[in-house]
Amino acid sequence: MSSRETVDFIYEAHERIKPFVHKTPVYTNTTFNNLIGKEAFFKCENLQKTGSFKARGALNTILKLKKSNPNLKGVVAYSSGNHGLATAWASHLAGVKCSVVVPKTTSEFKVTAVQGYGAKVVKCEYDPISRLEACETIATKEGYEIIHTSDHDDVIHGQGTIALEFLQEVPDLDAILVSASGGGMISVFMVEPKGKMAEESLRSGKRLWPNPPQFIDTIAEGLMSQQLGNLTFPIICRLVEKEVFTVGNEDIINGMVFSFRYLKMVIEAAAGATVAAAMSEKLKQMDPGIKKIGVILCGGNIDILKLPWYSSTYQNGPKRFKLF
Amino acid sequence: MSSRETVDFIYEAHERIKPFVHKTPVYTNTTFNNLIGKEAFFKCENLQKTGSFKARGALNTILKLKKSNPNLKGVVAYSSGNHGLATAWASHLAGVKCSVVVPKTTSEFKVTAVQGYGAKVVKCEYDPISRLEACETIATKEGYEIIHTSDHDDVIHGQGTIALEFLQEVPDLDAILVSASGGGMISVFMVEPKGKMAEESLRSGKRLWPNPPQFIDTIAEGLMSQQLGNLTFPIICRLVEKEVFTVGNEDIINGMVFSFRYLKMVIEAAAGATVAAAMSEKLKQMDPGIKKIGVILCGGNIDILKLPWYSSTYQNGPKRFKLF
């Protein structure tokens, strides 16, 4: 698919989903701008339906599916969090049956939220292979369609509507920081947790990750898959800058604490990663022409009874915040 | 001052401050509406400049002062939090010198924030008398004007602009819940922490609080003064319903947790109090004609490294949230 076609599909997706999703606000913060010496714009997908941008892709996919197949029996998704919740919500809205496969370690809070939209929750082992197998078993047995987390054109086009809205609101952004796959007409930089090792693959254009696919050790649950998708990888190679922002858990916590304190926004670790990237030395050192930075706060689904800066592992981390 | 005059002054205040303050967004939440069986509208003053609605009153007062007295030497405010920060911010904006008197127990984080706007911080003992005395000493010595936290017409009119904006956005609200003084054309209900004992005074129209003025024991720092102001009390008696919503610390935490989890909004305890009132049995039992509820999230300035549900005192409190 060419870039031009991709953009057309994103516009179509936007028309399809916009009556049902929020046009999320874009906020700025003087303290943050002073801190980074640039102008930052925060796109608040934490305020999106179901608390994350995933509502966009899931809804686009399910609405298209239902239109092309009015006898659709149901859908099934695998996800430890946002994509599962988004698929449950979108199915409920579209009047479609839904099952969500989650690792058995998933918190009761998330399970209850998914069930709250009438979806069935199926538990599996905590690894990428098990969840895919469980999903395929249900799809075969029930005749359900699988809604992939990212490796599906309709999901990708749905998520792409964030960039569309963002650029409609702030047309002259010089760069966008995203902690997930994305695209647009400007410089898009990927933000990854330590261990994802995306830069090497991006630079070579080859999938250099070890197999079988594994989860990496990060507090950002939304970013724990090491490998980029088979469909998203070539798009990212084409549209996204080769330089990747790699952030550790302490950086992520720094970003989250800033957001809670100054933006008054509850964000999850995956969003904290983009704030951390915007605050990084690496960004400061880049081309001074990069002045207006778009930061996508991808979601706000975090267990607020277990915020990472209260964990014994990171209790000394927040000392760094005295400077702000 | 008649109600008509008050409204005129609020319109004037709005014209004066609106180039500098945010028109804060109003959000709704399906989960919350389902929970309370009414339609709730959250006015997000936690996203206001300086993180609370106090920016409105402080700025209105200082801009008026400066216009009437171009040789204004400076201003001084006493506050343990939001009003101090707001006064520091407004003074900086107006190019006016500023001192803020804070109890010596105030966290370093707040002190740093006030100093960040170029204001001088003066510490005093933790009681209502000491802070007033310290403030008056500075006013006399430096020739500064005192910016009262609420007992000042210009401050009151500034804060009143919240209701103006709120009703412009949602004209058919049936009730507004506020945890501070306020006014409007609809039913306004006051929300108070346990120990404030406002209802008795409101019903009798007399100041029945014990003297000297004292602070009450509540996690809502913004609501710790037991007595209403000398200027605000008659306005509240005239405009606010006699029924008061009294909320305990556990209720306040419930309200905060709901906001963090579902609205993705960081709010302080005083704002959690209004969410708790909206979730209360008392509201459910009221006139069924009250359907659309305005909830003012007055501020978001809370030490996120010391959230109350992580304190050993309340560690069992959040168990109640499994139901949502």
XYZ file of C-alpha atoms in Angstrom:
648
model
C 0.000 0.000 0.000
C 1.405 3.408 -0.967
C 1.626 6.314 1.486
C -1.097 8.087 -0.491
C -3.462 5.105 -0.187
C -2.679 4.816 3.507
C -3.627 8.454 4.055
C -6.895 7.980 2.124
C -7.766 4.976 4.282
C -7.024 7.011 7.415
C -9.433 9.735 6.268
C -12.088 7.070 5.613
C -11.480 5.542 9.022
C -11.877 8.959 10.635
C -15.256 9.505 8.982
C -16.335 6.047 10.151
C -15.339 6.321 13.799
C -15.615 10.007 14.642
C -19.270 9.948 15.705
C -18.299 7.488 18.465
C -14.813 8.429 19.648
C -13.622 11.616 21.321
C -11.688 14.249 19.444
C -9.208 14.327 22.297
C -7.847 17.675 23.455
C -4.311 18.923 22.876
C -2.736 20.587 25.901
C 0.384 22.641 26.420
C 2.330 23.336 29.602
C 4.586 26.317 30.242
C 6.699 24.519 32.849
C 7.385 21.700 30.407
C 8.295 24.078 27.573
C 10.724 25.927 29.838
C 12.231 22.623 30.872
C 12.856 21.264 27.378
C 13.484 24.558 25.568
C 10.972 23.641 22.872
C 7.222 23.864 22.470
C 5.425 20.626 23.324
C 1.847 19.672 22.449
C 0.256 16.782 24.316
C -2.436 14.820 22.484
C -4.513 13.363 25.322
C -5.567 9.902 24.201
C -5.746 9.004 27.886
C -9.087 10.844 27.705
C -10.189 8.696 24.749
C -13.079 6.222 25.107
C -11.844 3.204 27.134
C -8.865 5.319 28.243
C -6.578 4.763 25.264
C -6.102 5.353 21.539
C -6.831 1.665 20.926
C -10.550 2.503 20.771
C -9.916 4.006 17.329
C -8.411 0.945 15.654
C -10.738 -1.583 17.250
C -13.851 0.381 16.303
C -12.710 1.005 12.734
C -12.039 -2.696 12.261
C -15.290 -3.928 13.785
C -17.504 -1.394 11.974
C -15.899 -2.370 8.652
C -16.219 -6.079 9.437
C -19.879 -5.748 10.345
C -20.672 -3.814 7.179
C -18.965 -6.359 4.923
C -20.441 -9.295 6.849
C -23.835 -8.594 8.450
C -23.853 -12.184 9.798
C -20.632 -11.712 11.736
C -20.725 -14.231 14.597
C -18.345 -12.403 16.858
C -14.798 -11.182 17.373
C -11.884 -12.246 19.539
C -8.818 -10.278 20.607
C -5.737 -11.043 22.670
C -4.440 -8.316 24.896
C -3.356 -7.752 28.447
C -4.978 -4.379 28.510
C -5.953 -1.538 26.261
C -6.634 -3.408 23.037
C -8.811 -5.919 24.879
C -10.813 -3.182 26.561
C -11.143 -1.291 23.280
C -12.324 -4.389 21.405
C -14.882 -5.154 24.137
C -16.184 -1.571 23.999
C -16.319 -1.422 20.193
C -18.106 -4.801 20.004
C -20.661 -3.663 22.553
C -21.251 -0.489 20.539
C -21.609 -2.442 17.283
C -23.772 -5.170 18.852
C -21.240 -7.925 18.138
C -20.266 -10.821 20.456
C -16.754 -10.621 21.824
C -14.160 -12.727 23.634
C -10.902 -11.343 24.998
C -7.877 -13.533 25.743
C -5.774 -12.180 28.628
C -2.711 -13.539 30.429
C -3.736 -15.138 33.715
C -1.591 -12.540 35.521
C -3.916 -9.718 34.395
C -5.343 -7.700 37.287
C -8.921 -8.315 38.369
C -9.624 -4.636 37.716
C -8.907 -5.009 33.997
C -10.870 -8.254 33.752
C -13.891 -6.579 35.368
C -13.620 -3.627 32.984
C -13.651 -5.914 29.926
C -16.587 -7.884 31.330
C -18.339 -4.581 31.989
C -18.803 -4.237 28.220
C -20.378 -7.688 28.043
C -17.310 -9.463 26.654
C -16.178 -12.937 27.697
C -12.725 -13.158 29.277
C -10.527 -16.206 28.578
C -7.278 -16.627 30.527
C -4.037 -18.039 29.115
C -0.340 -18.389 29.994
C 1.811 -15.251 30.025
C 3.732 -15.403 26.739
C 3.139 -14.231 23.144
C 2.679 -17.747 21.710
C 0.077 -18.944 24.231
C -2.165 -15.953 23.789
C -2.137 -16.241 20.014
C -2.955 -19.974 20.218
C -5.829 -19.385 22.645
C -7.181 -16.715 20.333
C -6.997 -18.942 17.258
C -8.733 -21.790 19.092
C -11.698 -19.539 19.912
C -11.788 -18.101 16.392
C -11.981 -21.601 14.892
C -14.461 -23.014 17.409
C -16.859 -20.064 17.492
C -16.398 -18.788 13.957
C -15.186 -15.440 15.332
C -12.954 -12.958 13.513
C -9.613 -12.144 15.159
C -8.981 -8.452 15.851
C -5.192 -8.183 15.955
C -3.608 -5.650 18.303
C -1.784 -3.874 15.523
C -1.016 -6.153 12.627
C -4.164 -5.442 10.641
C -4.727 -2.696 8.034
C -8.021 -1.504 9.524
C -6.509 -1.308 13.005
C -3.544 0.637 11.618
C -5.785 3.086 9.744
C -7.913 3.586 12.841
C -4.878 4.420 14.978
C -3.640 6.709 12.207
C -6.575 9.018 12.868
C -4.708 10.327 15.941
C -2.079 11.924 13.707
C -4.799 13.280 11.416
C -6.573 15.053 14.291
C -3.302 16.157 15.837
C -2.141 17.837 12.619
C -5.545 19.406 12.026
C -5.165 21.064 15.432
C -1.439 21.902 15.274
C -0.535 21.901 11.555
C 3.042 23.088 11.982
C 4.436 20.401 14.291
C 8.079 19.600 13.524
C 8.078 16.145 15.095
C 5.777 13.654 16.799
C 6.890 11.259 19.517
C 4.924 8.009 19.673
C 5.478 4.935 21.751
C 3.567 2.772 19.273
C 3.409 2.397 15.511
C 2.151 5.462 13.646
C 2.510 7.610 10.565
C 2.123 11.084 9.173
C 3.582 13.773 6.981
C 6.206 15.010 9.436
C 9.123 13.532 11.338
C 7.774 10.738 13.462
C 10.066 9.311 16.119
C 9.490 6.010 17.827
C 9.897 5.752 21.566
C 10.728 2.284 22.891
C 11.472 0.729 26.262
C 14.952 -0.674 26.864
C 15.229 -4.165 25.362
C 13.035 -3.599 22.335
C 16.067 -3.020 20.115
C 14.056 -1.492 17.285
C 16.695 0.886 15.939
C 18.903 -1.870 14.563
C 15.996 -3.441 12.663
C 14.768 -0.051 11.437
C 18.173 0.928 10.110
C 18.745 -2.360 8.284
C 15.123 -2.749 7.154
C 15.329 -6.338 8.412
C 13.621 -8.087 11.334
C 16.660 -8.653 13.551
C 14.755 -9.724 16.675
C 15.353 -13.161 18.200
C 12.621 -15.781 17.814
C 10.282 -17.027 19.169
C 8.729 -13.623 19.934
C 9.134 -12.602 23.574
C 7.968 -10.027 26.058
C 10.537 -7.588 27.358
C 10.970 -6.548 30.963
C 9.437 -3.060 31.247
C 6.894 -1.318 33.444
C 5.159 -0.200 30.232
C 2.697 -3.067 29.771
C 1.523 -1.585 26.486
C 5.028 -1.863 25.037
C 6.106 -5.295 26.210
C 6.143 -7.033 22.808
C 9.723 -6.985 21.601
C 8.950 -7.325 17.913
C 7.119 -4.852 15.729
C 4.289 -6.378 13.661
C 4.713 -7.947 10.254
C 2.399 -5.367 8.705
C 3.496 -2.379 10.772
C 7.247 -2.957 10.377
C 7.476 -1.999 6.660
C 5.221 1.029 7.264
C 7.427 2.135 10.136
C 10.561 1.575 8.017
C 9.033 3.804 5.336
C 7.542 6.587 7.442
C 9.304 6.703 10.769
C 12.748 8.139 11.485
C 15.559 5.642 11.980
C 16.617 7.243 15.244
C 14.750 5.661 18.128
C 14.319 7.070 21.646
C 15.082 4.305 24.133
C 13.833 4.907 27.665
C 14.377 2.965 30.883
C 11.868 2.414 33.675
C 13.202 5.348 35.689
C 12.823 7.666 32.697
C 9.290 6.402 32.196
C 8.458 7.108 35.842
C 9.949 10.593 35.466
C 7.636 11.209 32.533
C 4.606 9.891 34.389
C 5.318 11.944 37.509
C 5.665 15.065 35.391
C 2.322 14.409 33.753
C 0.512 13.694 37.032
C 2.042 16.744 38.702
C 1.861 19.394 36.031
C -0.524 18.253 33.316
C -2.884 16.767 35.942
C -3.233 13.877 33.534
C -3.301 10.262 34.661
C -1.240 8.414 32.062
C 0.025 4.875 31.772
C 3.687 3.912 31.473
C 3.597 3.696 27.656
C 2.584 7.369 27.585
C 5.142 8.252 30.259
C 7.727 6.925 27.802
C 6.870 9.619 25.239
C 6.993 12.369 27.890
C 10.404 11.029 28.946
C 11.584 11.117 25.330
C 10.463 14.750 25.037
C 12.452 15.543 28.194
C 15.550 13.652 27.041
C 19.047 14.919 26.327
C 18.794 13.186 22.952
C 15.987 15.486 21.823
C 17.836 18.552 23.099
C 20.873 17.574 20.998
C 18.885 17.087 17.792
C 18.458 19.451 14.842
C 17.529 22.843 16.364
C 14.922 23.151 13.593
C 12.821 20.725 15.605
C 10.938 23.212 17.751
C 7.333 22.104 18.000
C 7.021 18.626 19.411
C 3.862 16.523 19.402
C 3.738 14.079 22.302
C 1.092 11.373 22.125
C -0.219 10.427 25.563
C -1.460 7.095 24.258
C -3.463 5.972 27.270
C -4.342 6.377 30.932
C -5.100 2.823 31.968
C -2.899 2.220 34.950
C -3.703 0.602 38.263
C -3.677 3.695 40.440
C -3.473 1.533 43.539
C -0.092 0.283 42.277
C 1.642 3.327 40.831
C 5.245 2.430 40.023
C 6.811 5.188 42.111
C 5.320 3.600 45.225
C 7.002 0.285 44.456
C 10.036 -0.490 46.608
C 12.099 -0.909 43.427
C 11.706 2.746 42.438
C 11.224 4.470 45.753
C 14.328 6.553 45.267
C 13.478 7.523 41.721
C 11.144 10.428 42.398
C 13.857 12.273 44.332
C 14.876 13.540 40.932
C 11.715 15.614 40.739
C 12.818 18.244 43.206
C 14.218 20.128 40.246
C 10.909 20.759 38.537
C -24.622 43.933 46.931
C -27.687 42.561 45.124
C -27.606 39.314 43.135
C -27.964 41.365 39.936
C -24.923 43.478 40.785
C -22.947 40.379 41.724
C -23.683 38.838 38.318
C -22.615 42.045 36.546
C -19.339 42.065 38.455
C -18.763 38.418 37.511
C -19.230 39.265 33.813
C -16.760 42.134 34.193
C -14.285 39.864 35.952
C -14.592 37.346 33.130
C -13.764 39.966 30.498
C -10.771 41.032 32.582
C -9.218 37.618 33.185
C -10.203 35.517 30.199
C -7.223 36.412 28.015
C -4.982 34.873 30.686
C -6.855 31.936 32.213
C -8.010 28.718 30.569
C -11.608 28.148 29.631
C -11.403 24.754 31.283
C -13.062 21.787 29.593
C -16.226 20.074 30.801
C -16.072 16.287 30.675
C -18.654 13.559 31.069
C -18.197 9.889 31.929
C -20.575 7.073 31.054
C -19.431 4.844 33.923
C -20.096 7.625 36.410
C -23.538 8.384 34.980
C -24.494 4.717 35.189
C -23.267 4.626 38.767
C -25.227 7.628 40.012
C -28.279 7.323 37.752
C -27.971 10.983 36.724
C -25.978 12.938 34.180
C -22.811 14.479 35.617
C -20.679 17.234 34.066
C -17.188 17.766 35.419
C -15.744 21.262 35.150
C -11.992 20.645 35.138
C -10.441 23.496 37.092
C -7.599 21.096 37.889
C -6.483 21.993 34.348
C -6.648 25.714 35.160
C -3.473 27.841 35.289
C -1.578 26.987 38.528
C -3.715 23.846 38.820
C -6.776 25.323 40.514
C -9.694 27.751 40.141
C -7.925 30.143 42.528
C -6.069 31.629 39.545
C -9.323 33.359 38.581
C -9.920 35.272 41.795
C -6.300 36.188 42.404
C -5.839 37.523 38.875
C -9.086 39.501 38.902
C -8.110 41.146 42.181
C -4.544 41.988 41.188
C -5.469 43.331 37.734
C -8.113 45.595 39.311
C -5.721 46.730 42.039
C -3.016 47.565 39.548
C -5.391 49.556 37.367
C -6.714 51.604 40.279
C -3.230 52.050 41.755
C -0.422 52.103 39.171
C 2.082 52.601 42.007
C 1.069 49.399 43.771
C 4.082 48.310 45.845
C 3.174 44.668 46.031
C 0.726 42.104 47.339
C 0.748 39.529 50.105
C -1.410 36.433 50.543
C -1.691 33.741 53.194
C -2.366 30.240 51.998
C -1.083 26.736 52.450
C -1.540 25.987 48.815
C -3.650 26.977 45.850
C -4.390 30.591 46.705
C -0.720 31.251 47.393
C 0.339 29.697 44.110
C -2.392 31.579 42.247
C -1.403 34.904 43.820
C 2.259 34.310 42.961
C 1.334 33.483 39.356
C -1.029 36.436 38.941
C 1.521 38.852 40.439
C 4.206 37.590 38.092
C 1.842 38.056 35.140
C 0.925 41.579 36.264
C 4.511 42.546 37.133
C 3.739 43.090 40.810
C 5.914 42.096 43.799
C 4.485 39.319 45.925
C 4.967 37.615 49.289
C 3.143 34.451 50.324
C 2.725 33.423 53.969
C 2.608 29.631 54.390
C 2.430 27.399 57.465
C 5.887 26.014 58.226
C 4.487 22.503 57.656
C 3.947 23.239 53.946
C 5.741 20.797 51.653
C 8.947 21.865 49.932
C 7.281 21.112 46.603
C 4.667 23.835 47.131
C 7.225 26.322 48.409
C 9.362 25.745 45.302
C 6.350 26.215 43.046
C 5.482 29.581 44.639
C 9.115 30.699 44.419
C 9.106 29.583 40.780
C 6.862 32.586 40.028
C 9.329 34.920 41.713
C 7.336 35.343 44.930
C 8.881 35.497 48.409
C 7.812 32.751 50.829
C 7.402 33.600 54.541
C 6.779 30.759 57.007
C 4.516 30.966 60.063
C 2.914 28.719 62.699
C 0.157 26.335 61.589
C -3.055 28.074 62.744
C -5.472 30.606 61.233
C -4.488 33.457 63.607
C -0.709 33.222 63.057
C -0.954 33.313 59.312
C -3.227 36.354 59.334
C -0.882 38.166 61.733
C 2.175 37.365 59.616
C 0.347 38.648 56.572
C -0.675 41.898 58.240
C 2.865 42.502 59.464
C 4.206 42.273 55.915
C 1.399 44.438 54.539
C 2.175 47.184 57.071
C 5.947 46.993 56.756
C 6.160 46.768 52.952
C 3.066 48.755 52.063
C 1.633 45.689 50.277
C -2.048 44.987 49.669
C -3.485 41.824 51.209
C -5.135 39.408 48.774
C -7.570 37.450 50.946
C -8.234 33.807 50.097
C -11.965 34.361 49.686
C -13.214 37.240 51.798
C -12.809 39.922 49.161
C -15.347 41.040 46.539
C -12.907 40.900 43.635
C -11.752 37.416 44.620
C -15.380 36.279 44.875
C -16.271 37.709 41.468
C -13.204 36.086 39.924
C -14.145 32.665 41.290
C -17.736 33.258 40.123
C -16.523 33.125 36.529
C -16.380 29.314 36.863
C -20.176 29.150 37.149
C -20.529 31.597 34.259
C -18.427 29.439 31.929
C -20.017 26.247 33.211
C -23.554 27.484 32.458
C -22.510 28.838 29.074
C -21.362 25.330 28.209
C -24.189 23.353 29.886
C -27.087 25.816 30.265
C -29.603 23.318 31.611
C -27.780 22.053 34.686
C -30.173 21.294 37.552
C -27.595 21.556 40.319
C -23.948 22.373 40.904
C -21.813 20.789 43.601
C -19.009 22.977 44.908
C -16.623 22.453 47.760
C -16.004 26.178 48.060
C -18.106 29.331 48.052
C -19.917 30.021 44.785
C -23.045 31.365 43.179
C -25.304 31.084 40.163
C -28.836 30.933 38.914
C -29.503 27.285 39.743
C -29.415 25.095 42.815
C -25.950 25.285 44.249
C -25.051 22.786 46.933
C -22.103 23.148 49.222
C -19.877 20.166 49.880
C -17.972 20.224 53.171
C -15.588 17.940 55.025
C -16.761 16.447 58.327
C -16.268 18.968 61.130
C -17.064 22.106 59.149
C -20.639 22.177 60.486
C -21.856 24.649 57.883
C -25.439 23.451 57.616
C -26.434 24.658 61.074
C -25.096 28.147 60.356
C -26.642 28.219 56.888
C -30.072 27.238 58.178
C -30.044 29.805 60.984
C -28.303 32.520 58.977
C -25.990 33.007 61.956
C -22.295 32.271 62.414
C -22.541 29.401 64.875
C -18.890 28.308 64.679
C -16.723 28.321 67.821
C -14.059 31.023 68.127
C -11.161 31.589 67.703
C -11.259 30.252 64.115
C -9.701 26.810 63.786
C -8.589 24.323 61.189
C -10.502 21.065 60.967
C -8.989 17.632 60.627
C -9.437 16.642 56.979
C -7.266 15.364 54.155
C -8.714 18.178 52.011
C -6.149 20.909 52.659
C -8.154 23.368 50.591
C -11.132 22.993 52.930
C -9.490 23.040 56.327
C -10.853 26.395 57.536
C -13.887 25.656 59.660
C -15.577 29.023 59.239
C -16.931 30.504 56.052
C -15.751 34.061 55.354
C -17.443 37.187 56.666
C -18.156 38.355 53.120
C -18.924 34.963 51.605
C -21.249 33.783 54.382
C -24.164 36.142 53.572
C -23.777 35.420 49.841
C -23.871 31.689 50.516
C -26.904 32.118 52.803
C -28.652 33.967 49.970
C -27.673 31.832 46.990
C -26.736 28.387 48.181
C -29.116 25.607 49.276
C -29.422 25.004 52.995
C -28.761 21.308 52.587
C -25.046 20.612 52.812
C -23.204 17.490 51.645
C -20.845 16.379 54.390
C -18.107 13.969 53.332
C -15.545 12.054 55.356
C -11.960 11.288 54.374
C -12.878 7.841 53.037
C -15.584 9.355 50.842
C -13.103 11.922 49.576
C -10.628 9.168 48.715
C -13.404 7.289 46.924
C -14.076 10.374 44.828
C -10.404 10.878 44.041
C -9.854 7.257 43.075
C -12.835 7.394 40.758
C -11.454 10.497 39.073
C -7.928 9.095 38.675
C -9.260 5.792 37.348
C -12.039 6.806 35.037
C -11.732 10.501 34.276
C -7.917 10.188 34.090
C -7.865 13.481 35.983
C -5.457 14.172 38.812
C -7.522 16.033 41.397
C -6.861 17.179 44.931
C -8.904 16.146 47.951
C -11.152 19.221 47.869
C -12.243 18.180 44.371
C -12.580 14.544 45.441
C -15.137 15.827 47.955
C -17.448 17.051 45.184
C -17.131 13.764 43.264
C -17.983 11.940 46.508
C -21.048 14.159 46.987
C -22.192 13.345 43.444
C -21.818 9.629 44.242
C -23.614 9.914 47.607
C -26.843 8.296 48.768
C -27.989 11.778 49.751
C -27.998 12.976 46.153
C -29.778 9.806 45.013
C -32.532 10.445 47.548
C -33.093 14.070 46.503
C -35.765 15.530 44.225
C -35.796 13.327 41.092
C -36.058 16.559 39.076
C -32.363 17.008 39.751
C -30.973 15.161 36.753
C -28.047 17.106 35.371
C -25.356 17.652 37.954
C -22.424 20.003 37.614
C -19.389 18.872 39.584
C -16.603 21.392 40.023
C -13.186 19.741 40.123
C -11.695 22.753 41.858
C -8.022 21.821 41.647
C -5.364 19.228 40.975
C -2.587 20.282 43.314
C -1.823 17.208 45.340
C 1.513 15.702 46.261
C 1.424 12.672 44.010
C 4.245 11.096 45.981
C 1.906 11.052 49.003
C -1.493 10.075 47.654
C -3.850 9.415 50.571
C -4.786 5.884 49.527
C -1.155 4.839 49.995
C -1.157 6.094 53.585
C -1.353 3.351 56.194
C -4.462 5.044 57.640
C -6.512 4.415 54.509
C -4.904 1.336 53.051
C -8.105 -0.619 53.360
C -10.245 2.108 51.896
C -9.691 1.452 48.217
C -11.021 -2.101 48.566
C -14.386 -0.479 48.054
C -13.542 0.248 44.436
C -13.898 -3.306 43.226
C -17.513 -2.509 42.511
C -16.814 0.014 39.775
